[in-house]
Coordinates of C-alpha atoms in Angstrom, one line a residue:
Q1 CA -51.7 79.8 40.2
V2 CA -53.1 79.4 36.2
Q3 CA -50.2 79.4 34.0
L4 CA -50.3 79.1 29.4
V5 CA -46.7 78.8 28.7
E6 CA -45.6 79.1 24.9
S7 CA -43.1 77.1 22.9
G8 CA -40.9 76.1 19.6
G9 CA -40.2 79.6 18.3
G10 CA -37.6 80.7 16.7
F11 CA -36.0 81.5 13.4
V12 CA -36.5 79.6 10.1
Q13 CA -36.0 80.0 6.3
P14 CA -39.3 80.7 4.1
G15 CA -40.5 77.3 3.1
G16 CA -39.5 75.4 6.4
S17 CA -42.1 74.4 8.9
L18 CA -42.6 75.2 13.2
K19 CA -44.4 72.9 15.2
L20 CA -45.6 75.6 18.5
S21 CA -46.1 74.1 21.8
C22 CA -49.0 75.5 24.5
A23 CA -48.2 73.8 28.4
A24 CA -51.0 74.4 30.6
S25 CA -52.1 74.6 34.2
G26 CA -53.8 75.1 36.9
F27 CA -57.0 75.5 35.2
A28 CA -59.6 72.7 33.8
F29 CA -57.9 72.3 30.2
S30 CA -60.1 69.9 28.6
V31 CA -63.5 72.6 29.3
Y32 CA -61.6 75.4 27.4
D33 CA -61.6 76.3 23.9
M34 CA -57.9 76.9 22.6
R35 CA -57.1 79.6 20.2
W36 CA -53.7 81.1 18.6
Y37 CA -53.7 84.5 18.0
R38 CA -50.5 86.4 16.7
Q39 CA -48.7 89.9 16.6
A40 CA -46.9 91.8 14.1
P41 CA -45.4 95.0 15.4
G42 CA -47.3 97.8 14.5
K43 CA -50.3 95.7 14.2
E44 CA -53.3 94.3 14.8
R45 CA -53.6 90.8 16.9
E46 CA -55.3 88.7 14.9
L47 CA -56.5 84.8 15.6
V48 CA -55.2 82.1 14.1
A49 CA -56.8 79.1 14.4
T50 CA -59.5 77.4 17.4
I51 CA -60.0 74.2 18.5
F52 CA -62.8 74.0 20.8
R53 CA -63.6 71.8 23.9
F54 CA -64.9 68.8 22.1
G55 CA -62.0 68.4 20.1
V56 CA -63.5 70.5 16.6
S57 CA -60.7 72.3 15.3
R58 CA -61.1 75.6 13.2
V59 CA -58.5 77.5 10.7
D60 CA -59.5 80.8 11.7
L61 CA -57.1 83.0 9.4
D62 CA -57.6 82.9 6.1
S63 CA -53.9 83.4 5.0
V64 CA -52.8 80.5 7.0
K65 CA -55.9 78.0 5.3
G66 CA -54.0 74.9 4.5
R67 CA -50.4 76.0 5.8
F68 CA -51.6 75.5 9.8
S69 CA -53.5 73.4 11.8
I70 CA -54.2 73.0 14.9
S71 CA -54.8 70.4 17.5
R72 CA -55.2 69.6 22.1
D73 CA -53.7 66.4 23.8
N74 CA -55.6 66.3 26.8
G75 CA -53.3 64.8 28.3
K76 CA -50.6 66.6 28.2
N77 CA -52.9 70.0 28.9
T78 CA -50.3 70.7 25.6
V79 CA -52.2 72.8 22.3
Y80 CA -50.0 72.8 19.6
L81 CA -49.9 75.1 16.8
Q82 CA -48.3 73.5 13.6
M83 CA -47.2 75.7 10.9
N84 CA -46.1 74.4 7.5
N85 CA -44.4 76.5 4.3
L86 CA -43.8 79.7 6.3
N87 CA -43.6 82.8 4.5
S88 CA -42.5 86.1 5.8
E89 CA -45.8 87.2 6.2
D90 CA -45.7 85.0 9.2
T91 CA -43.5 86.4 11.2
A92 CA -45.1 87.6 14.3
A93 CA -45.1 86.9 17.8
Y94 CA -47.5 84.0 18.4
Y95 CA -49.7 83.7 21.5
C96 CA -52.5 81.4 22.7
N97 CA -55.6 82.0 24.4
A98 CA -57.6 79.4 26.9
R99 CA -61.4 80.6 27.2
R100 CA -64.6 78.9 29.1
L101 CA -66.4 82.5 29.4
T102 CA -66.1 85.6 28.5
N103 CA -64.7 86.5 32.0
E104 CA -63.0 83.6 31.9
D105 CA -59.6 84.0 29.6
Y106 CA -56.3 83.0 30.1
W107 CA -53.2 84.4 28.0
G108 CA -49.7 83.5 27.7
Q109 CA -46.6 85.4 26.8
G110 CA -46.4 84.5 23.6
T111 CA -43.5 82.7 21.5
Q112 CA -41.1 84.6 19.0
V113 CA -41.3 83.0 15.1
T114 CA -38.8 85.4 12.2
V115 CA -38.8 83.9 9.0
S116 CA -36.3 85.3 6.6
S117 CA -34.0 83.7 4.0

């Protein structure tokens, strides 16, 4: 059975840091592109960052460039999102996504990040 399980979210003060993890199982992790998305209540889901199957990474969301980075460890079947200098606009549920083909698309359940003083 395919699973993507996010962890590492929580409550953090502005300026703080968190590192999210997404542990994958049940599919060939190393040949899938991995992405992090986020969604705040009442807003559309937005793409945060991408790391491709061959290892090249990209931060897709302009508002987090220079603060967030994505990485993966194929030996652990895990993708990470390092988040630094967090602010209140980063408050959202964060989801990891695995995609190899358009019709091969897996999602985790999400982990909540709340940034508040």
